[in-house]
Amino acid sequence: MTGWRRPSFPRPSSPPRPLKNAGIAGLAMAACATLLGGCGQLPGTSAPARGPVVVMTWAPEGTKATNMPGMPAMAQAYARWINKHGGLGGRELKVLTCNDRNNTVGAGRCARRAVAEDVVAVVGSYSQHGGSFMPQLEAAGIPYIGGYGLTDEEFGSPLSYPVNGGVATLLAGNGQQLAGGCERVSLVRPDTIAGDQMPSLLNAGLLAGDRRRASDVRAPESATNYARQGELALERAGADPALGAAEYGAKADGACVTAVLGDRTDTFFDSFRHLQEDRPKVRIASVLGSVQQALVTRTGGRSSPLDGASVTGWYPVESDPRWAPMRKVISENAFGDNRIDPADPGVQTTWIAYTVLRAAAESLEGGDITSESVRRALDGGVGPDGVDTGGLTPKLSWRYEDMLAVRGFPRITNAMVTYQEVRKGRLVSTRDGFIDVSKTLEDRPPEG
């Protein structure tokens, strides 16, 4: 985890220079009145002509690790839709996109471009490199709205406005979900800085259910085969062929393996499926984003090796009617863009993030939409009740009193998760409504 860092804020802008010659000023005003009926106003209109609201959405594309091309694609579809319906607060919404390439250099480059383009906000984005992008956004006063929730900086910076509880809530929720039937759990996770925080978070959920800590199995983020990690996971969960078959029989009761490897989760489970042929069967699990409907379908649907897997998510399942507005926008404005999968939690997070941006802009009631005014709106809660996302999340608000007391994640305000399961080739809900893991996170024991 990163320590608390004193936030930096933008310097106040310099006041405009007065015209040296009052006569020149008068001529300028007269010209405006003649040509436009008033400076900044087109003939026959009553509202001033203003430029577009420029924002940015970034995500990795075409890399050997996790890719999220649907997030910038969703942002562009959203812009096309809202511009057909009057724009954002009456102004055109212009979305810039950037590929962070899953490395610190790319993340820093995207942040520098956002600053150079003077964007109002970075919205609905994915990056594992918060240390490379967040300080630059902070220095320029640019809010980061609805990041995917991977990094400490997203839950530590005062300019970050997360719409979900990030990986922290998914792992804690997954631990709670598994605690009901798992006596021994192996966690297979990436050997990265982001992955290093996963064991303590999963363990928080397991310990809340009076279970022992999980065995930590590190894995390369871009491997093409995970046979070795699968072997370790099975052995540590108690499904070793030399002991497990004799001790537990055909099914290793109480033995569970959860894998959280992003785009490489399917590669892991492909290796794991072959290992399970000669071993006692274990319960498998993951979190949404690592396992989603597209993966289940691609790996066989009803005959997928993921059938029966327990999955923790942030939002309702994709078939839930609350996603109908998003699906309608995609069908009418994405023009068949196959990068956009309505079941992808990255796409869903981007939709919710732009819902927040729209609510903040509308709360300004015609006032100028700037990075500063959007921050003020979000810091004030966007009205008395927060942002209504149509039931996809609880109402969202980032006032001081809304923050949870979660060590290392002070910007978490939404600690709700959903429990799902792969059943007959579909991800389905296993419990109605949201499950609150805030107490599990707040009571999380120290690491080590």
GROMACS .gro file of C-alpha atoms in nm:
model
  448
    1MET     CA    1   0.000   0.000   0.000
    2THR     CA    2   0.115   0.353  -0.053
    3GLY     CA    3   0.133   0.600   0.233
    4TRP     CA    4  -0.070   0.917   0.257
    5ARG     CA    5   0.063   1.189   0.037
    6ARG     CA    6  -0.002   1.561   0.075
    7PRO     CA    7  -0.227   1.644  -0.220
    8SER     CA    8  -0.129   1.910  -0.466
    9PHE     CA    9  -0.380   2.146  -0.618
   10PRO     CA   10  -0.373   2.369  -0.922
   11ARG     CA   11  -0.237   2.717  -0.893
   12PRO     CA   12  -0.493   2.992  -0.944
   13SER     CA   13  -0.496   3.122  -1.296
   14SER     CA   14  -0.363   3.470  -1.369
   15PRO     CA   15  -0.625   3.741  -1.424
   16PRO     CA   16  -0.672   3.856  -1.783
   17ARG     CA   17  -0.463   4.152  -1.896
   18PRO     CA   18  -0.664   4.473  -1.950
   19LEU     CA   19  -0.658   4.633  -2.293
   20LYS     CA   20  -0.415   4.923  -2.294
   21ASN     CA   21  -0.632   5.134  -2.518
   22ALA     CA   22  -0.994   5.188  -2.422
   23GLY     CA   23  -1.067   5.290  -2.780
   24ILE     CA   24  -0.953   4.955  -2.910
   25ALA     CA   25  -1.178   4.785  -2.655
   26GLY     CA   26  -1.473   4.990  -2.774
   27LEU     CA   27  -1.410   4.905  -3.139
   28ALA     CA   28  -1.386   4.538  -3.049
   29MET     CA   29  -1.718   4.545  -2.870
   30ALA     CA   30  -1.882   4.729  -3.157
   31ALA     CA   31  -1.754   4.469  -3.403
   32CYS     CA   32  -1.893   4.192  -3.188
   33ALA     CA   33  -2.230   4.358  -3.169
   34THR     CA   34  -2.243   4.406  -3.548
   35LEU     CA   35  -2.131   4.057  -3.651
   36LEU     CA   36  -2.281   3.837  -3.381
   37GLY     CA   37  -2.537   4.038  -3.199
   38GLY     CA   38  -2.307   4.026  -2.896
   39CYS     CA   39  -1.967   3.861  -2.841
   40GLY     CA   40  -1.987   3.484  -2.824
   41GLN     CA   41  -2.347   3.480  -2.948
   42LEU     CA   42  -2.469   3.368  -3.290
   43PRO     CA   43  -2.741   3.565  -3.475
   44GLY     CA   44  -3.089   3.453  -3.378
   45THR     CA   45  -2.980   3.275  -3.059
   46SER     CA   46  -3.010   3.375  -2.697
   47ALA     CA   47  -2.739   3.147  -2.546
   48PRO     CA   48  -2.369   3.220  -2.576
   49ALA     CA   49  -2.175   2.993  -2.814
   50ARG     CA   50  -1.937   2.784  -2.608
   51GLY     CA   51  -1.685   2.520  -2.708
   52PRO     CA   52  -1.713   2.149  -2.629
   53VAL     CA   53  -1.658   1.992  -2.290
   54VAL     CA   54  -1.341   1.791  -2.344
   55VAL     CA   55  -1.273   1.479  -2.137
   56MET     CA   56  -1.046   1.178  -2.174
   57THR     CA   57  -1.089   0.803  -2.127
   58TRP     CA   58  -0.785   0.576  -2.130
   59ALA     CA   59  -0.727   0.201  -2.114
   60PRO     CA   60  -0.473  -0.055  -2.236
   61GLU     CA   61  -0.526  -0.204  -2.580
   62GLY     CA   62  -0.323  -0.459  -2.778
   63THR     CA   63  -0.093  -0.557  -2.491
   64LYS     CA   64   0.016  -0.899  -2.363
   65ALA     CA   65  -0.153  -0.840  -2.028
   66THR     CA   66  -0.507  -0.721  -1.948
   67ASN     CA   67  -0.674  -0.514  -2.222
   68MET     CA   68  -0.982  -0.297  -2.188
   69PRO     CA   69  -1.066  -0.164  -2.538
   70GLY     CA   70  -1.436  -0.153  -2.456
   71MET     CA   71  -1.393   0.134  -2.211
   72PRO     CA   72  -1.281   0.407  -2.459
   73ALA     CA   73  -1.524   0.263  -2.715
   74MET     CA   74  -1.811   0.294  -2.464
   75ALA     CA   75  -1.705   0.652  -2.389
   76GLN     CA   76  -1.723   0.744  -2.758
   77ALA     CA   77  -2.066   0.580  -2.796
   78TYR     CA   78  -2.187   0.771  -2.490
   79ALA     CA   79  -2.065   1.099  -2.641
   80ARG     CA   80  -2.249   1.030  -2.967
   81TRP     CA   81  -2.566   0.955  -2.772
   82ILE     CA   82  -2.561   1.254  -2.539
   83ASN     CA   83  -2.470   1.495  -2.819
   84LYS     CA   84  -2.786   1.384  -3.003
   85HIS     CA   85  -2.982   1.482  -2.693
   86GLY     CA   86  -2.856   1.832  -2.623
   87GLY     CA   87  -2.503   1.757  -2.507
   88LEU     CA   88  -2.356   1.784  -2.159
   89GLY     CA   89  -2.512   2.080  -1.981
   90GLY     CA   90  -2.604   2.218  -2.323
   91ARG     CA   91  -2.253   2.180  -2.465
   92GLU     CA   92  -2.102   1.923  -2.699
   93LEU     CA   93  -1.916   1.642  -2.521
   94LYS     CA   94  -1.584   1.560  -2.684
   95VAL     CA   95  -1.408   1.241  -2.574
   96LEU     CA   96  -1.034   1.195  -2.625
   97THR     CA   97  -0.896   0.842  -2.587
   98CYS     CA   98  -0.552   0.715  -2.500
   99ASN     CA   99  -0.382   0.373  -2.484
  100ASP     CA  100  -0.179   0.343  -2.163
  101ARG     CA  101  -0.020   0.020  -2.295
  102ASN     CA  102  -0.014  -0.133  -1.948
  103ASN     CA  103   0.311   0.037  -1.852
  104THR     CA  104   0.424   0.340  -1.654
  105VAL     CA  105   0.553   0.525  -1.960
  106GLY     CA  106   0.221   0.493  -2.141
  107ALA     CA  107   0.020   0.593  -1.834
  108GLY     CA  108   0.235   0.900  -1.783
  109ARG     CA  109   0.205   0.992  -2.150
  110CYS     CA  110  -0.176   0.973  -2.133
  111ALA     CA  111  -0.180   1.195  -1.824
  112ARG     CA  112   0.048   1.453  -1.989
  113ARG     CA  113  -0.180   1.462  -2.290
  114ALA     CA  114  -0.484   1.512  -2.067
  115VAL     CA  115  -0.311   1.810  -1.906
  116ALA     CA  116  -0.198   1.951  -2.241
  117GLU     CA  117  -0.551   1.922  -2.383
  118ASP     CA  118  -0.691   2.092  -2.072
  119VAL     CA  119  -0.955   1.822  -2.021
  120VAL     CA  120  -1.233   1.877  -1.769
  121ALA     CA  121  -1.192   1.522  -1.630
  122VAL     CA  122  -1.054   1.177  -1.697
  123VAL     CA  123  -1.361   0.952  -1.693
  124GLY     CA  124  -1.425   0.577  -1.682
  125SER     CA  125  -1.066   0.467  -1.732
  126TYR     CA  126  -0.842   0.167  -1.656
  127SER     CA  127  -0.475   0.172  -1.559
  128GLN     CA  128  -0.257  -0.022  -1.319
  129HIS     CA  129  -0.012   0.268  -1.287
  130GLY     CA  130  -0.169   0.524  -1.056
  131GLY     CA  131   0.172   0.645  -0.944
  132SER     CA  132   0.243   0.757  -1.302
  133PHE     CA  133  -0.082   0.936  -1.383
  134MET     CA  134  -0.239   1.062  -1.060
  135PRO     CA  135   0.029   1.315  -0.953
  136GLN     CA  136   0.006   1.483  -1.293
  137LEU     CA  137  -0.372   1.505  -1.275
  138GLU     CA  138  -0.351   1.640  -0.921
  139ALA     CA  139  -0.104   1.911  -1.021
  140ALA     CA  140  -0.340   2.026  -1.297
  141GLY     CA  141  -0.654   1.995  -1.083
  142ILE     CA  142  -0.813   1.737  -1.314
  143PRO     CA  143  -1.061   1.498  -1.144
  144TYR     CA  144  -1.040   1.123  -1.208
  145ILE     CA  145  -1.399   1.000  -1.221
  146GLY     CA  146  -1.489   0.632  -1.212
  147GLY     CA  147  -1.154   0.464  -1.255
  148TYR     CA  148  -1.172   0.086  -1.271
  149GLY     CA  149  -1.043   0.063  -0.914
  150LEU     CA  150  -0.702  -0.106  -0.937
  151THR     CA  151  -0.458   0.123  -0.763
  152ASP     CA  152  -0.402   0.274  -0.420
  153GLU     CA  153  -0.395   0.621  -0.575
  154GLU     CA  154  -0.753   0.584  -0.699
  155PHE     CA  155  -0.861   0.540  -0.338
  156GLY     CA  156  -0.621   0.789  -0.185
  157SER     CA  157  -0.619   1.099  -0.404
  158PRO     CA  158  -0.865   1.377  -0.314
  159LEU     CA  159  -0.919   1.426  -0.689
  160SER     CA  160  -1.035   1.067  -0.742
  161TYR     CA  161  -1.407   0.985  -0.741
  162PRO     CA  162  -1.444   0.605  -0.757
  163VAL     CA  163  -1.784   0.460  -0.846
  164ASN     CA  164  -1.712   0.115  -0.701
  165GLY     CA  165  -1.497  -0.024  -0.422
  166GLY     CA  166  -1.229  -0.146  -0.658
  167VAL     CA  167  -1.036  -0.468  -0.623
  168ALA     CA  168  -1.052  -0.423  -0.244
  169THR     CA  169  -1.425  -0.492  -0.227
  170LEU     CA  170  -1.411  -0.770  -0.488
  171LEU     CA  171  -1.142  -0.962  -0.298
  172ALA     CA  172  -1.300  -0.908   0.044
  173GLY     CA  173  -1.636  -1.010  -0.099
  174ASN     CA  174  -1.487  -1.315  -0.268
  175GLY     CA  175  -1.334  -1.419   0.065
  176GLN     CA  176  -1.672  -1.388   0.235
  177GLN     CA  177  -1.839  -1.577  -0.048
  178LEU     CA  178  -1.592  -1.866  -0.018
  179ALA     CA  179  -1.589  -1.875   0.361
  180GLY     CA  180  -1.926  -2.047   0.360
  181GLY     CA  181  -1.786  -2.372   0.215
  182CYS     CA  182  -1.408  -2.351   0.187
  183GLU     CA  183  -1.170  -2.472   0.456
  184ARG     CA  184  -0.855  -2.426   0.248
  185VAL     CA  185  -0.822  -2.162  -0.024
  186SER     CA  186  -0.544  -2.096  -0.274
  187LEU     CA  187  -0.530  -1.752  -0.435
  188VAL     CA  188  -0.362  -1.732  -0.778
  189ARG     CA  189  -0.285  -1.370  -0.851
  190PRO     CA  190  -0.046  -1.160  -1.063
  191ASP     CA  191   0.308  -1.107  -0.940
  192THR     CA  192   0.274  -0.728  -0.965
  193ILE     CA  193   0.244  -0.432  -0.730
  194ALA     CA  194  -0.134  -0.434  -0.779
  195GLY     CA  195  -0.136  -0.808  -0.709
  196ASP     CA  196   0.061  -0.774  -0.387
  197GLN     CA  197  -0.237  -0.625  -0.203
  198MET     CA  198  -0.475  -0.905  -0.302
  199PRO     CA  199  -0.394  -1.170  -0.036
  200SER     CA  200  -0.469  -0.945   0.262
  201LEU     CA  201  -0.797  -0.837   0.108
  202LEU     CA  202  -0.914  -1.191   0.032
  203ASN     CA  203  -0.803  -1.295   0.380
  204ALA     CA  204  -1.017  -1.020   0.533
  205GLY     CA  205  -1.325  -1.193   0.393
  206LEU     CA  206  -1.207  -1.540   0.491
  207LEU     CA  207  -1.122  -1.435   0.846
  208ALA     CA  208  -1.461  -1.265   0.878
  209GLY     CA  209  -1.608  -1.610   0.810
  210ASP     CA  210  -1.376  -1.777   1.065
  211ARG     CA  211  -1.158  -1.940   0.798
  212ARG     CA  212  -0.782  -1.957   0.775
  213ARG     CA  213  -0.577  -1.734   0.548
  214ALA     CA  214  -0.542  -1.830   0.182
  215SER     CA  215  -0.222  -1.968   0.030
  216ASP     CA  216  -0.066  -1.706  -0.194
  217VAL     CA  217   0.034  -1.831  -0.541
  218ARG     CA  218   0.207  -1.566  -0.753
  219ALA     CA  219   0.186  -1.590  -1.130
  220PRO     CA  220   0.343  -1.399  -1.422
  221GLU     CA  221   0.091  -1.154  -1.563
  222SER     CA  222   0.158  -1.241  -1.928
  223ALA     CA  223   0.230  -1.616  -1.916
  224THR     CA  224   0.097  -1.854  -2.181
  225ASN     CA  225   0.080  -2.154  -1.947
  226TYR     CA  226   0.000  -2.176  -1.577
  227ALA     CA  227   0.050  -2.548  -1.512
  228ARG     CA  228   0.304  -2.484  -1.236
  229GLN     CA  229   0.081  -2.233  -1.058
  230GLY     CA  230  -0.214  -2.472  -1.093
  231GLU     CA  231  -0.010  -2.750  -0.933
  232LEU     CA  232   0.083  -2.528  -0.639
  233ALA     CA  233  -0.274  -2.406  -0.597
  234LEU     CA  234  -0.411  -2.761  -0.583
  235GLU     CA  235  -0.144  -2.889  -0.347
  236ARG     CA  236  -0.188  -2.600  -0.105
  237ALA     CA  237  -0.568  -2.632  -0.115
  238GLY     CA  238  -0.536  -2.999  -0.017
  239ALA     CA  239  -0.598  -3.163  -0.353
  240ASP     CA  240  -0.254  -3.313  -0.408
  241PRO     CA  241  -0.298  -3.645  -0.598
  242ALA     CA  242  -0.076  -3.835  -0.353
  243LEU     CA  243  -0.284  -3.725  -0.055
  244GLY     CA  244  -0.603  -3.565  -0.173
  245ALA     CA  245  -0.757  -3.866  -0.347
  246ALA     CA  246  -0.704  -4.090  -0.047
  247GLU     CA  247  -0.796  -3.832   0.213
  248TYR     CA  248  -1.090  -3.659   0.043
  249GLY     CA  249  -1.210  -3.897  -0.226
  250ALA     CA  250  -1.318  -3.793  -0.573
  251LYS     CA  251  -1.408  -3.446  -0.451
  252ALA     CA  252  -1.173  -3.250  -0.227
  253ASP     CA  253  -1.431  -3.118   0.017
  254GLY     CA  254  -1.341  -2.778   0.153
  255ALA     CA  255  -1.066  -2.724  -0.106
  256CYS     CA  256  -1.104  -2.407  -0.316
  257VAL     CA  257  -0.897  -2.222  -0.575
  258THR     CA  258  -0.970  -1.863  -0.673
  259ALA     CA  259  -0.782  -1.701  -0.962
  260VAL     CA  260  -0.769  -1.326  -1.023
  261LEU     CA  261  -0.551  -1.275  -1.330
  262GLY     CA  262  -0.750  -1.039  -1.552
  263ASP     CA  263  -0.728  -1.139  -1.918
  264ARG     CA  264  -0.502  -1.431  -1.831
  265THR     CA  265  -0.761  -1.598  -1.607
  266ASP     CA  266  -0.889  -1.808  -1.899
  267THR     CA  267  -0.531  -1.920  -1.969
  268PHE     CA  268  -0.498  -2.028  -1.608
  269PHE     CA  269  -0.825  -2.221  -1.604
  270ASP     CA  270  -0.734  -2.390  -1.932
  271SER     CA  271  -0.416  -2.522  -1.767
  272PHE     CA  272  -0.612  -2.597  -1.451
  273ARG     CA  273  -0.875  -2.803  -1.636
  274HIS     CA  274  -0.612  -3.051  -1.752
  275LEU     CA  275  -0.470  -3.081  -1.400
  276GLN     CA  276  -0.814  -3.152  -1.255
  277GLU     CA  277  -0.859  -3.460  -1.475
  278ASP     CA  278  -0.638  -3.671  -1.246
  279ARG     CA  279  -0.703  -3.500  -0.915
  280PRO     CA  280  -0.982  -3.456  -0.665
  281LYS     CA  281  -1.219  -3.184  -0.780
  282VAL     CA  282  -1.206  -2.849  -0.604
  283ARG     CA  283  -1.441  -2.553  -0.596
  284ILE     CA  284  -1.323  -2.270  -0.821
  285ALA     CA  285  -1.387  -1.899  -0.795
  286SER     CA  286  -1.287  -1.558  -0.924
  287VAL     CA  287  -1.402  -1.199  -0.943
  288LEU     CA  288  -1.588  -1.017  -1.218
  289GLY     CA  289  -1.343  -0.881  -1.470
  290SER     CA  290  -1.131  -1.192  -1.448
  291VAL     CA  291  -1.435  -1.411  -1.518
  292GLN     CA  292  -1.721  -1.264  -1.716
  293GLN     CA  293  -1.994  -1.387  -1.948
  294ALA     CA  294  -1.784  -1.359  -2.265
  295LEU     CA  295  -1.520  -1.589  -2.115
  296VAL     CA  296  -1.780  -1.846  -2.006
  297THR     CA  297  -1.929  -1.846  -2.355
  298ARG     CA  298  -1.589  -1.866  -2.524
  299THR     CA  299  -1.481  -2.162  -2.311
  300GLY     CA  300  -1.782  -2.379  -2.386
  301GLY     CA  301  -2.092  -2.221  -2.236
  302ARG     CA  302  -2.281  -2.500  -2.060
  303SER     CA  303  -1.977  -2.729  -2.089
  304SER     CA  304  -1.729  -2.459  -1.980
  305PRO     CA  305  -1.472  -2.564  -1.716
  306LEU     CA  306  -1.592  -2.255  -1.531
  307ASP     CA  307  -1.937  -2.405  -1.472
  308GLY     CA  308  -2.014  -2.385  -1.101
  309ALA     CA  309  -1.755  -2.113  -1.033
  310SER     CA  310  -1.837  -1.858  -0.763
  311VAL     CA  311  -1.787  -1.500  -0.883
  312THR     CA  312  -1.795  -1.171  -0.692
  313GLY     CA  313  -1.892  -0.854  -0.882
  314TRP     CA  314  -1.966  -0.487  -0.823
  315TYR     CA  315  -2.287  -0.457  -1.019
  316PRO     CA  316  -2.602  -0.654  -1.105
  317VAL     CA  317  -2.563  -0.930  -1.366
  318GLU     CA  318  -2.574  -0.812  -1.727
  319SER     CA  319  -2.923  -0.959  -1.785
  320ASP     CA  320  -3.066  -0.734  -1.512
  321PRO     CA  321  -3.321  -0.486  -1.656
  322ARG     CA  322  -3.138  -0.198  -1.488
  323TRP     CA  323  -2.881  -0.219  -1.769
  324ALA     CA  324  -3.145  -0.156  -2.038
  325PRO     CA  325  -3.057   0.216  -2.086
  326MET     CA  326  -2.692   0.131  -2.142
  327ARG     CA  327  -2.774  -0.150  -2.384
  328LYS     CA  328  -3.000   0.089  -2.580
  329VAL     CA  329  -2.723   0.348  -2.608
  330ILE     CA  330  -2.480   0.081  -2.728
  331SER     CA  331  -2.719  -0.062  -2.986
  332GLU     CA  332  -2.803   0.281  -3.131
  333ASN     CA  333  -2.465   0.454  -3.110
  334ALA     CA  334  -2.183   0.197  -3.116
  335PHE     CA  335  -2.244   0.107  -3.484
  336GLY     CA  336  -2.162  -0.260  -3.428
  337ASP     CA  337  -1.833  -0.188  -3.252
  338ASN     CA  338  -1.742  -0.537  -3.125
  339ARG     CA  339  -1.507  -0.391  -2.862
  340ILE     CA  340  -1.812  -0.306  -2.651
  341ASP     CA  341  -1.948  -0.598  -2.450
  342PRO     CA  342  -2.240  -0.495  -2.223
  343ALA     CA  343  -2.138  -0.770  -1.977
  344ASP     CA  344  -1.782  -0.634  -1.943
  345PRO     CA  345  -1.739  -0.464  -1.602
  346GLY     CA  346  -1.502  -0.215  -1.765
  347VAL     CA  347  -1.775  -0.106  -2.007
  348GLN     CA  348  -2.024  -0.097  -1.720
  349THR     CA  349  -1.790   0.113  -1.506
  350THR     CA  350  -1.744   0.360  -1.793
  351TRP     CA  351  -2.122   0.393  -1.833
  352ILE     CA  352  -2.161   0.466  -1.461
  353ALA     CA  353  -1.867   0.710  -1.463
  354TYR     CA  354  -2.023   0.913  -1.745
  355THR     CA  355  -2.355   0.906  -1.559
  356VAL     CA  356  -2.170   1.074  -1.271
  357LEU     CA  357  -2.012   1.331  -1.502
  358ARG     CA  358  -2.352   1.415  -1.649
  359ALA     CA  359  -2.506   1.455  -1.303
  360ALA     CA  360  -2.225   1.686  -1.196
  361ALA     CA  361  -2.261   1.897  -1.511
  362GLU     CA  362  -2.638   1.926  -1.476
  363SER     CA  363  -2.605   2.027  -1.111
  364LEU     CA  364  -2.418   2.338  -1.227
  365GLU     CA  365  -2.747   2.461  -1.381
  366GLY     CA  366  -2.593   2.631  -1.682
  367GLY     CA  367  -2.275   2.742  -1.511
  368ASP     CA  368  -1.941   2.687  -1.680
  369ILE     CA  369  -1.826   2.324  -1.686
  370THR     CA  370  -1.461   2.320  -1.583
  371SER     CA  371  -1.239   2.084  -1.390
  372GLU     CA  372  -1.280   2.308  -1.086
  373SER     CA  373  -1.659   2.338  -1.106
  374VAL     CA  374  -1.697   1.961  -1.157
  375ARG     CA  375  -1.476   1.897  -0.853
  376ARG     CA  376  -1.682   2.137  -0.643
  377ALA     CA  377  -2.003   1.966  -0.750
  378LEU     CA  378  -1.871   1.619  -0.668
  379ASP     CA  379  -1.720   1.730  -0.336
  380GLY     CA  380  -2.058   1.874  -0.243
  381GLY     CA  381  -2.234   1.545  -0.311
  382VAL     CA  382  -2.414   1.651  -0.634
  383GLY     CA  383  -2.733   1.742  -0.453
  384PRO     CA  384  -2.867   1.621  -0.119
  385ASP     CA  385  -2.892   1.252  -0.211
  386GLY     CA  386  -2.591   1.190  -0.438
  387VAL     CA  387  -2.582   1.055  -0.792
  388ASP     CA  388  -2.863   0.818  -0.889
  389THR     CA  389  -2.724   0.547  -1.121
  390GLY     CA  390  -3.059   0.379  -1.178
  391GLY     CA  391  -2.996   0.116  -0.912
  392LEU     CA  392  -2.670  -0.010  -1.065
  393THR     CA  393  -2.497   0.111  -0.749
  394PRO     CA  394  -2.614   0.275  -0.430
  395LYS     CA  395  -2.649   0.652  -0.473
  396LEU     CA  396  -2.296   0.786  -0.503
  397SER     CA  397  -2.154   1.074  -0.303
  398TRP     CA  398  -1.798   1.178  -0.212
  399ARG     CA  399  -1.852   1.415   0.076
  400TYR     CA  400  -1.620   1.374   0.373
  401GLU     CA  401  -1.893   1.209   0.578
  402ASP     CA  402  -1.948   0.949   0.301
  403MET     CA  403  -1.593   0.809   0.322
  404LEU     CA  404  -1.545   0.472   0.489
  405ALA     CA  405  -1.274   0.408   0.747
  406VAL     CA  406  -1.085   0.155   0.534
  407ARG     CA  407  -0.710   0.146   0.596
  408GLY     CA  408  -0.522   0.225   0.277
  409PHE     CA  409  -0.841   0.310   0.083
  410PRO     CA  410  -0.977   0.637   0.228
  411ARG     CA  411  -1.178   0.728  -0.085
  412ILE     CA  412  -1.402   0.420  -0.080
  413THR     CA  413  -1.763   0.528  -0.042
  414ASN     CA  414  -1.930   0.230  -0.213
  415ALA     CA  415  -1.842  -0.105  -0.056
  416MET     CA  416  -2.126  -0.302  -0.210
  417VAL     CA  417  -2.072  -0.624  -0.408
  418THR     CA  418  -2.289  -0.889  -0.572
  419TYR     CA  419  -2.260  -1.268  -0.549
  420GLN     CA  420  -2.287  -1.459  -0.874
  421GLU     CA  421  -2.229  -1.809  -1.006
  422VAL     CA  422  -2.168  -1.968  -1.345
  423ARG     CA  423  -2.471  -2.191  -1.393
  424LYS     CA  424  -2.551  -2.374  -1.719
  425GLY     CA  425  -2.330  -2.139  -1.914
  426ARG     CA  426  -2.465  -1.813  -1.769
  427LEU     CA  427  -2.360  -1.581  -1.490
  428VAL     CA  428  -2.657  -1.561  -1.254
  429SER     CA  429  -2.715  -1.394  -0.920
  430THR     CA  430  -2.702  -1.615  -0.614
  431ARG     CA  431  -2.829  -1.351  -0.372
  432ASP     CA  432  -3.074  -1.067  -0.420
  433GLY     CA  433  -2.944  -0.715  -0.389
  434PHE     CA  434  -2.604  -0.592  -0.276
  435ILE     CA  435  -2.379  -0.729  -0.003
  436ASP     CA  436  -2.205  -0.466   0.210
  437VAL     CA  437  -1.840  -0.553   0.283
  438SER     CA  438  -1.752  -0.222   0.449
  439LYS     CA  439  -1.721  -0.373   0.797
  440THR     CA  440  -1.505  -0.657   0.663
  441LEU     CA  441  -1.268  -0.401   0.510
  442GLU     CA  442  -1.272  -0.168   0.810
  443ASP     CA  443  -1.191  -0.459   1.045
  444ARG     CA  444  -0.922  -0.601   0.814
  445PRO     CA  445  -0.628  -0.720   1.028
  446PRO     CA  446  -0.280  -0.579   0.963
  447GLU     CA  447  -0.078  -0.755   0.695
  448GLY     CA  448   0.190  -1.002   0.786
   0.00000   0.00000   0.00000
